[in-house]
mmCIF file of C-alpha atoms in Angstrom:
data_model
loop_
_atom_site.group_PDB
_atom_site.id
_atom_site.type_symbol
_atom_site.label_atom_id
_atom_site.label_comp_id
_atom_site.label_asym_id
_atom_site.label_seq_id
_atom_site.Cartn_x
_atom_site.Cartn_y
_atom_site.Cartn_z
ATOM 1 C CA MET A 6 96.134 121.372 78.180
ATOM 2 C CA ASP A 7 99.513 122.420 77.275
ATOM 3 C CA GLU A 8 99.737 123.045 73.457
ATOM 4 C CA ALA A 9 103.227 121.384 73.266
ATOM 5 C CA VAL A 10 101.835 118.257 74.815
ATOM 6 C CA LYS A 11 98.896 118.232 72.266
ATOM 7 C CA THR A 12 101.081 118.610 69.177
ATOM 8 C CA ALA A 13 104.229 116.739 70.249
ATOM 9 C CA GLY A 14 102.727 114.124 72.526
ATOM 10 C CA THR A 15 101.456 110.797 72.211
ATOM 11 C CA SER A 16 98.235 109.605 73.744
ATOM 12 C CA ALA A 17 96.815 106.229 75.082
ATOM 13 C CA GLU A 18 93.642 105.094 76.497
ATOM 14 C CA LEU A 19 92.688 102.015 78.353
ATOM 15 C CA GLU A 20 89.392 100.727 79.782
ATOM 16 C CA VAL A 21 89.669 97.811 82.303
ATOM 17 C CA PRO A 22 87.385 96.138 84.843
ATOM 18 C CA ALA A 23 87.662 97.486 88.290
ATOM 19 C CA THR A 24 89.650 94.578 89.748
ATOM 20 C CA MET A 25 92.996 94.136 91.517
ATOM 21 C CA GLY A 26 94.022 92.127 88.303
ATOM 22 C CA ALA A 27 93.710 95.032 86.328
ATOM 23 C CA LEU A 28 96.126 97.281 88.143
ATOM 24 C CA GLY A 29 99.090 95.695 86.243
ATOM 25 C CA ASP A 30 97.701 96.780 82.859
ATOM 26 C CA ILE A 31 97.287 100.368 84.261
ATOM 27 C CA ALA A 32 100.785 100.454 85.477
ATOM 28 C CA ALA A 33 102.092 99.180 82.142
ATOM 29 C CA LEU A 34 100.472 101.891 80.326
ATOM 30 C CA VAL A 35 101.646 104.409 82.648
ATOM 31 C CA LEU A 36 105.162 103.231 82.544
ATOM 32 C CA ARG A 37 105.085 103.084 78.680
ATOM 33 C CA LEU A 38 104.022 106.814 78.730
ATOM 34 C CA ALA A 39 106.568 107.955 81.198
ATOM 35 C CA THR A 40 109.224 106.333 79.136
ATOM 36 C CA ARG A 41 107.999 108.052 75.969
ATOM 37 C CA ALA A 42 108.083 111.291 77.867
ATOM 38 C CA GLY A 43 111.641 110.820 78.774
ATOM 39 C CA LEU A 44 110.918 110.933 82.638
ATOM 40 C CA ASP A 45 113.729 109.445 84.785
ATOM 41 C CA LYS A 46 113.240 106.533 87.003
ATOM 42 C CA GLY A 47 112.188 108.610 90.111
ATOM 43 C CA ALA A 48 109.713 110.636 88.126
ATOM 44 C CA ALA A 49 108.321 107.470 86.249
ATOM 45 C CA TYR A 50 107.890 105.829 89.825
ATOM 46 C CA ARG A 51 106.001 108.682 91.106
ATOM 47 C CA ILE A 52 103.449 108.733 88.405
ATOM 48 C CA ARG A 53 102.999 105.048 88.551
ATOM 49 C CA LEU A 54 102.582 105.076 92.409
ATOM 50 C CA ALA A 55 100.130 108.014 92.158
ATOM 51 C CA VAL A 56 97.841 106.373 89.554
ATOM 52 C CA ASP A 57 98.042 102.976 91.234
ATOM 53 C CA GLU A 58 96.944 104.362 94.638
ATOM 54 C CA LEU A 59 93.996 106.036 93.081
ATOM 55 C CA ALA A 60 92.959 103.125 90.916
ATOM 56 C CA THR A 61 93.303 100.741 93.871
ATOM 57 C CA ASN A 62 91.128 103.042 95.926
ATOM 58 C CA THR A 63 88.493 102.962 93.304
ATOM 59 C CA VAL A 64 88.467 99.212 93.158
ATOM 60 C CA MET A 65 88.409 98.819 97.034
ATOM 61 C CA HIS A 66 86.390 101.725 98.143
ATOM 62 C CA GLY A 67 84.794 103.433 95.100
ATOM 63 C CA TYR A 68 82.981 100.346 93.666
ATOM 64 C CA ARG A 69 83.356 98.290 97.117
ATOM 65 C CA GLY A 70 84.321 95.248 95.392
ATOM 66 C CA GLY A 71 81.218 95.541 92.973
ATOM 67 C CA ASP A 72 81.348 95.626 89.198
ATOM 68 C CA GLY A 73 82.498 98.765 87.672
ATOM 69 C CA ARG A 74 85.007 100.081 85.065
ATOM 70 C CA ILE A 75 87.992 102.316 85.054
ATOM 71 C CA THR A 76 89.161 104.457 82.210
ATOM 72 C CA VAL A 77 92.705 105.577 82.025
ATOM 73 C CA ARG A 78 93.763 108.257 79.363
ATOM 74 C CA GLY A 79 97.341 109.268 79.107
ATOM 75 C CA ARG A 80 99.167 111.750 77.359
ATOM 76 C CA SER A 81 102.943 112.213 77.193
ATOM 77 C CA GLY A 82 104.767 115.105 75.909
ATOM 78 C CA PRO A 83 108.359 116.410 76.221
ATOM 79 C CA GLY A 84 109.319 115.980 80.007
ATOM 80 C CA ARG A 85 105.719 115.616 81.269
ATOM 81 C CA VAL A 86 103.028 112.929 81.591
ATOM 82 C CA GLN A 87 99.380 113.568 82.316
ATOM 83 C CA ILE A 88 97.133 110.792 83.122
ATOM 84 C CA SER A 89 93.386 110.994 83.875
ATOM 85 C CA ILE A 90 91.590 108.170 85.727
ATOM 86 C CA GLU A 91 87.754 107.965 85.337
ATOM 87 C CA ASP A 92 85.039 105.823 87.216
ATOM 88 C CA SER A 93 81.490 105.942 87.724
ATOM 89 C CA ALA A 94 81.662 105.101 91.347
ATOM 90 C CA PRO A 95 79.960 107.460 93.952
ATOM 91 C CA ALA A 96 81.381 110.994 93.961
ATOM 92 C CA PHE A 97 84.886 111.077 95.499
ATOM 93 C CA ASP A 98 87.374 114.001 95.413
ATOM 94 C CA PRO A 99 90.725 112.475 96.484
ATOM 95 C CA SER A 100 92.009 115.837 97.598
ATOM 96 C CA ARG A 101 89.229 115.712 100.247
ATOM 97 C CA GLY A 102 90.016 112.123 101.235
ATOM 98 C CA ARG A 103 93.727 112.318 101.882
ATOM 99 C CA LEU A 104 94.972 111.469 105.328
ATOM 100 C CA PRO A 105 98.484 113.033 105.993
ATOM 101 C CA PRO A 106 100.461 111.010 108.650
ATOM 102 C CA ASP A 107 99.721 112.281 112.243
ATOM 103 C CA PRO A 108 102.881 113.168 113.874
ATOM 104 C CA GLY A 109 101.222 112.804 117.252
ATOM 105 C CA THR A 110 100.241 109.226 116.983
ATOM 106 C CA ALA A 111 102.587 106.246 116.901
ATOM 107 C CA PRO A 112 102.688 104.573 113.465
ATOM 108 C CA GLU A 113 101.385 101.350 114.579
ATOM 109 C CA ARG A 114 98.252 103.005 116.202
ATOM 110 C CA ARG A 115 97.458 105.201 113.265
ATOM 111 C CA ARG A 116 94.514 104.484 110.771
ATOM 112 C CA ILE A 117 96.114 103.669 107.656
ATOM 113 C CA GLY A 118 93.289 104.283 105.290
ATOM 114 C CA GLY A 119 93.620 107.655 103.446
ATOM 115 C CA LEU A 120 97.535 107.198 103.390
ATOM 116 C CA GLY A 121 97.467 105.958 99.826
ATOM 117 C CA ILE A 122 95.785 108.825 98.653
ATOM 118 C CA HIS A 123 98.220 111.193 100.746
ATOM 119 C CA LEU A 124 101.127 109.273 98.925
ATOM 120 C CA ALA A 125 99.365 109.872 95.617
ATOM 121 C CA LEU A 126 98.845 113.386 95.980
ATOM 122 C CA THR A 127 102.334 114.078 97.212
ATOM 123 C CA SER A 128 103.877 112.166 94.137
ATOM 124 C CA VAL A 129 102.500 114.388 91.587
ATOM 125 C CA ASP A 130 103.312 117.830 90.383
ATOM 126 C CA GLU A 131 99.732 118.675 89.664
ATOM 127 C CA PHE A 132 96.373 117.173 90.628
ATOM 128 C CA GLY A 133 92.793 118.119 89.557
ATOM 129 C CA TYR A 134 89.531 116.501 90.242
ATOM 130 C CA VAL A 135 86.072 117.134 88.510
ATOM 131 C CA ARG A 136 82.736 115.313 88.848
ATOM 132 C CA ARG A 137 81.055 115.206 85.483
ATOM 133 C CA ASP A 138 78.317 113.372 84.053
ATOM 134 C CA GLY A 139 78.249 110.968 87.202
ATOM 135 C CA ARG A 140 81.864 110.346 86.801
ATOM 136 C CA ASN A 141 84.928 111.134 88.900
ATOM 137 C CA ILE A 142 87.716 112.297 86.856
ATOM 138 C CA SER A 143 91.220 112.661 88.455
ATOM 139 C CA THR A 144 93.914 114.286 86.390
ATOM 140 C CA LEU A 145 97.479 113.743 87.593
ATOM 141 C CA THR A 146 100.681 115.168 86.010
ATOM 142 C CA VAL A 147 104.319 114.678 86.662
ATOM 143 C CA MET A 148 107.135 116.600 85.035
ATOM 144 C CA ALA A 149 110.669 115.586 84.458
ATOM 145 C CA GLU A 150 111.829 118.605 86.096
ATOM 146 C CA GLY A 151 109.057 118.594 88.711
ATOM 147 C CA THR A 152 109.926 118.911 92.501
ATOM 148 C CA ASP A 153 109.624 115.988 94.590
ATOM 149 C CA PRO A 154 107.946 117.336 97.859
ATOM 150 C CA CYS A 155 109.321 114.640 100.052
ATOM 151 C CA PRO A 156 112.286 115.531 102.128
ATOM 152 C CA PRO A 157 115.418 113.846 101.083
ATOM 153 C CA ARG A 158 116.907 110.892 103.055
ATOM 154 C CA PRO A 159 118.549 112.349 106.278
ATOM 155 C CA MET B 14 105.087 91.093 88.698
ATOM 156 C CA PRO B 15 104.646 88.817 91.513
ATOM 157 C CA LEU B 16 106.340 88.817 94.987
ATOM 158 C CA SER B 17 108.680 86.208 96.234
ATOM 159 C CA VAL B 18 108.734 85.993 100.017
ATOM 160 C CA SER B 19 111.226 83.873 101.860
ATOM 161 C CA LEU B 20 111.594 83.387 105.519
ATOM 162 C CA SER B 21 114.722 82.402 107.600
ATOM 163 C CA ILE B 22 116.360 82.763 110.960
ATOM 164 C CA GLU B 23 119.962 84.052 111.588
ATOM 165 C CA GLY B 24 120.813 83.865 115.114
ATOM 166 C CA ASP B 25 118.452 86.024 117.068
ATOM 167 C CA THR B 26 117.025 87.675 113.877
ATOM 168 C CA THR B 27 114.107 86.548 111.848
ATOM 169 C CA VAL B 28 114.894 87.307 108.134
ATOM 170 C CA ILE B 29 112.195 87.987 105.588
ATOM 171 C CA GLU B 30 113.420 88.532 102.079
ATOM 172 C CA LEU B 31 111.185 90.034 99.383
ATOM 173 C CA ALA B 32 111.602 90.446 95.743
ATOM 174 C CA GLY B 33 109.155 91.698 93.076
ATOM 175 C CA GLU B 34 106.465 94.137 93.659
ATOM 176 C CA LEU B 35 104.744 94.860 96.986
ATOM 177 C CA ASP B 36 101.216 96.164 96.115
ATOM 178 C CA ALA B 37 97.626 95.623 96.988
ATOM 179 C CA LYS B 38 97.624 92.238 95.010
ATOM 180 C CA THR B 39 100.743 90.793 96.512
ATOM 181 C CA ALA B 40 100.670 92.053 100.093
ATOM 182 C CA PRO B 41 98.552 89.247 101.609
ATOM 183 C CA ASP B 42 101.614 86.887 101.014
ATOM 184 C CA PHE B 43 103.695 89.204 102.884
ATOM 185 C CA HIS B 44 101.115 89.426 105.823
ATOM 186 C CA GLN B 45 101.111 85.549 106.047
ATOM 187 C CA THR B 46 104.944 85.434 106.491
ATOM 188 C CA ILE B 47 104.840 88.293 108.992
ATOM 189 C CA GLU B 48 102.548 86.354 111.169
ATOM 190 C CA LYS B 49 105.005 83.497 111.002
ATOM 191 C CA ALA B 50 107.851 85.683 111.688
ATOM 192 C CA ALA B 51 106.172 87.151 114.686
ATOM 193 C CA GLY B 52 105.627 83.804 116.028
ATOM 194 C CA HIS B 53 109.403 83.147 116.011
ATOM 195 C CA GLY B 54 110.127 85.424 119.186
ATOM 196 C CA THR B 55 113.471 86.670 117.978
ATOM 197 C CA SER B 56 114.614 90.219 119.008
ATOM 198 C CA THR B 57 114.857 91.513 115.545
ATOM 199 C CA VAL B 58 112.895 91.026 112.303
ATOM 200 C CA GLU B 59 114.955 92.205 109.356
ATOM 201 C CA ILE B 60 112.955 92.656 106.139
ATOM 202 C CA ARG B 61 115.427 92.715 103.191
ATOM 203 C CA MET B 62 113.895 94.726 100.433
ATOM 204 C CA ALA B 63 116.737 95.411 97.979
ATOM 205 C CA GLY B 64 114.970 93.025 95.360
ATOM 206 C CA VAL B 65 111.650 95.150 95.736
ATOM 207 C CA GLY B 66 111.202 97.295 92.777
ATOM 208 C CA TYR B 67 107.941 98.844 93.645
ATOM 209 C CA MET B 68 105.984 99.283 96.808
ATOM 210 C CA ALA B 69 102.358 100.799 97.229
ATOM 211 C CA SER B 70 100.620 101.915 100.363
ATOM 212 C CA ALA B 71 99.683 98.310 100.797
ATOM 213 C CA GLY B 72 103.244 97.496 101.582
ATOM 214 C CA LEU B 73 103.139 100.333 104.232
ATOM 215 C CA ARG B 74 100.057 98.508 105.735
ATOM 216 C CA SER B 75 102.038 95.417 105.897
ATOM 217 C CA LEU B 76 104.793 97.167 107.803
ATOM 218 C CA VAL B 77 102.394 98.675 110.156
ATOM 219 C CA PHE B 78 100.700 95.218 110.608
ATOM 220 C CA ALA B 79 104.392 93.992 111.412
ATOM 221 C CA GLN B 80 104.708 96.474 114.165
ATOM 222 C CA GLN B 81 101.365 95.544 115.559
ATOM 223 C CA LYS B 82 102.062 91.635 115.453
ATOM 224 C CA VAL B 83 105.646 91.725 117.188
ATOM 225 C CA ALA B 84 106.118 92.439 121.020
ATOM 226 C CA ASP B 85 107.187 96.007 122.062
ATOM 227 C CA HIS B 86 110.848 95.162 122.410
ATOM 228 C CA VAL B 87 111.284 93.583 119.017
ATOM 229 C CA THR B 88 113.198 95.855 116.371
ATOM 230 C CA ILE B 89 111.872 95.729 112.956
ATOM 231 C CA LYS B 90 114.584 96.722 110.434
ATOM 232 C CA VAL B 91 114.040 97.358 106.674
ATOM 233 C CA VAL B 92 117.327 96.808 104.944
ATOM 234 C CA GLY B 93 118.514 97.637 101.402
ATOM 235 C CA ALA B 94 115.322 99.523 100.087
ATOM 236 C CA ILE B 95 115.599 101.455 96.950
ATOM 237 C CA GLU B 96 115.269 105.124 97.240
ATOM 238 C CA PRO B 97 111.675 105.493 96.032
ATOM 239 C CA VAL B 98 110.622 102.622 98.419
ATOM 240 C CA SER B 99 112.460 104.318 101.137
ATOM 241 C CA ARG B 100 110.702 107.595 100.214
ATOM 242 C CA THR B 101 107.398 105.999 100.527
ATOM 243 C CA ILE B 102 108.227 104.638 104.073
ATOM 244 C CA ARG B 103 109.516 108.149 105.090
ATOM 245 C CA THR B 104 106.371 109.868 103.493
ATOM 246 C CA ALA B 105 104.040 107.702 106.058
ATOM 247 C CA GLY B 106 106.568 108.599 108.833
ATOM 248 C CA LEU B 107 107.300 105.003 109.441
ATOM 249 C CA ASP B 108 110.982 105.836 109.597
ATOM 250 C CA ARG B 109 110.446 106.953 113.108
ATOM 251 C CA SER B 110 109.690 103.567 114.424
ATOM 252 C CA ILE B 111 111.260 101.193 111.931
ATOM 253 C CA VAL B 112 114.917 101.177 111.428
ATOM 254 C CA LEU B 113 115.773 101.818 107.785
ATOM 255 C CA SER B 114 119.126 100.752 106.784
ATOM 256 C CA ASP B 115 121.167 100.543 103.553
ATOM 257 C CA ASP B 116 122.831 97.034 104.291
#
């Protein structure tokens, strides 16, 4: 962890049931931290989207609709937000589950699963995953000065 | 934030107007409207998204669903999407089959 973030940043933690209804609370936390870090609208949107996609994936596929909890820890420092998402669902490394759009297949015929994870991973500046003590821990970072890898509008 | 969805017909265009947030929780409402729109048989389905402040991959699934529901000759247009929403559509490559328009 960047020392500047530790000393100058603020942190927050939220534990919610793994349900669709809890996704709004997670988004509110992420946006609050993004505001504190001074991220512009575009960067705030990207970190919200990334966290939302991974949390939605945990609700729908990780726990498969069963009971579970999601813990979100966030830290904001000058110009950067780092969020970790933890769950105790079966081991799943999002960076191995992404499915970039296949240019050879018409969009309406494509498998759409995995696209949310692709969106999440292309929205952040840094991504890390560890499996520790039976928990999945994904860590996502967006920086105010980060680079949006998506090509600009033609 | 909830999603509001309205459906109308303007000439040979079926217009779906969305406002709010389009995510895994709200996308089912959009799906229902797409099914109705597909039944209208117009040559264009125009989805007005200027009021959508946030769209997750569930919204992309809805757009793919729309492509699957309408006949081959029907054009699907997404109109007025804010830049991050349009970015999400481009990231998925859907801009190759859906017409993205500012207005």
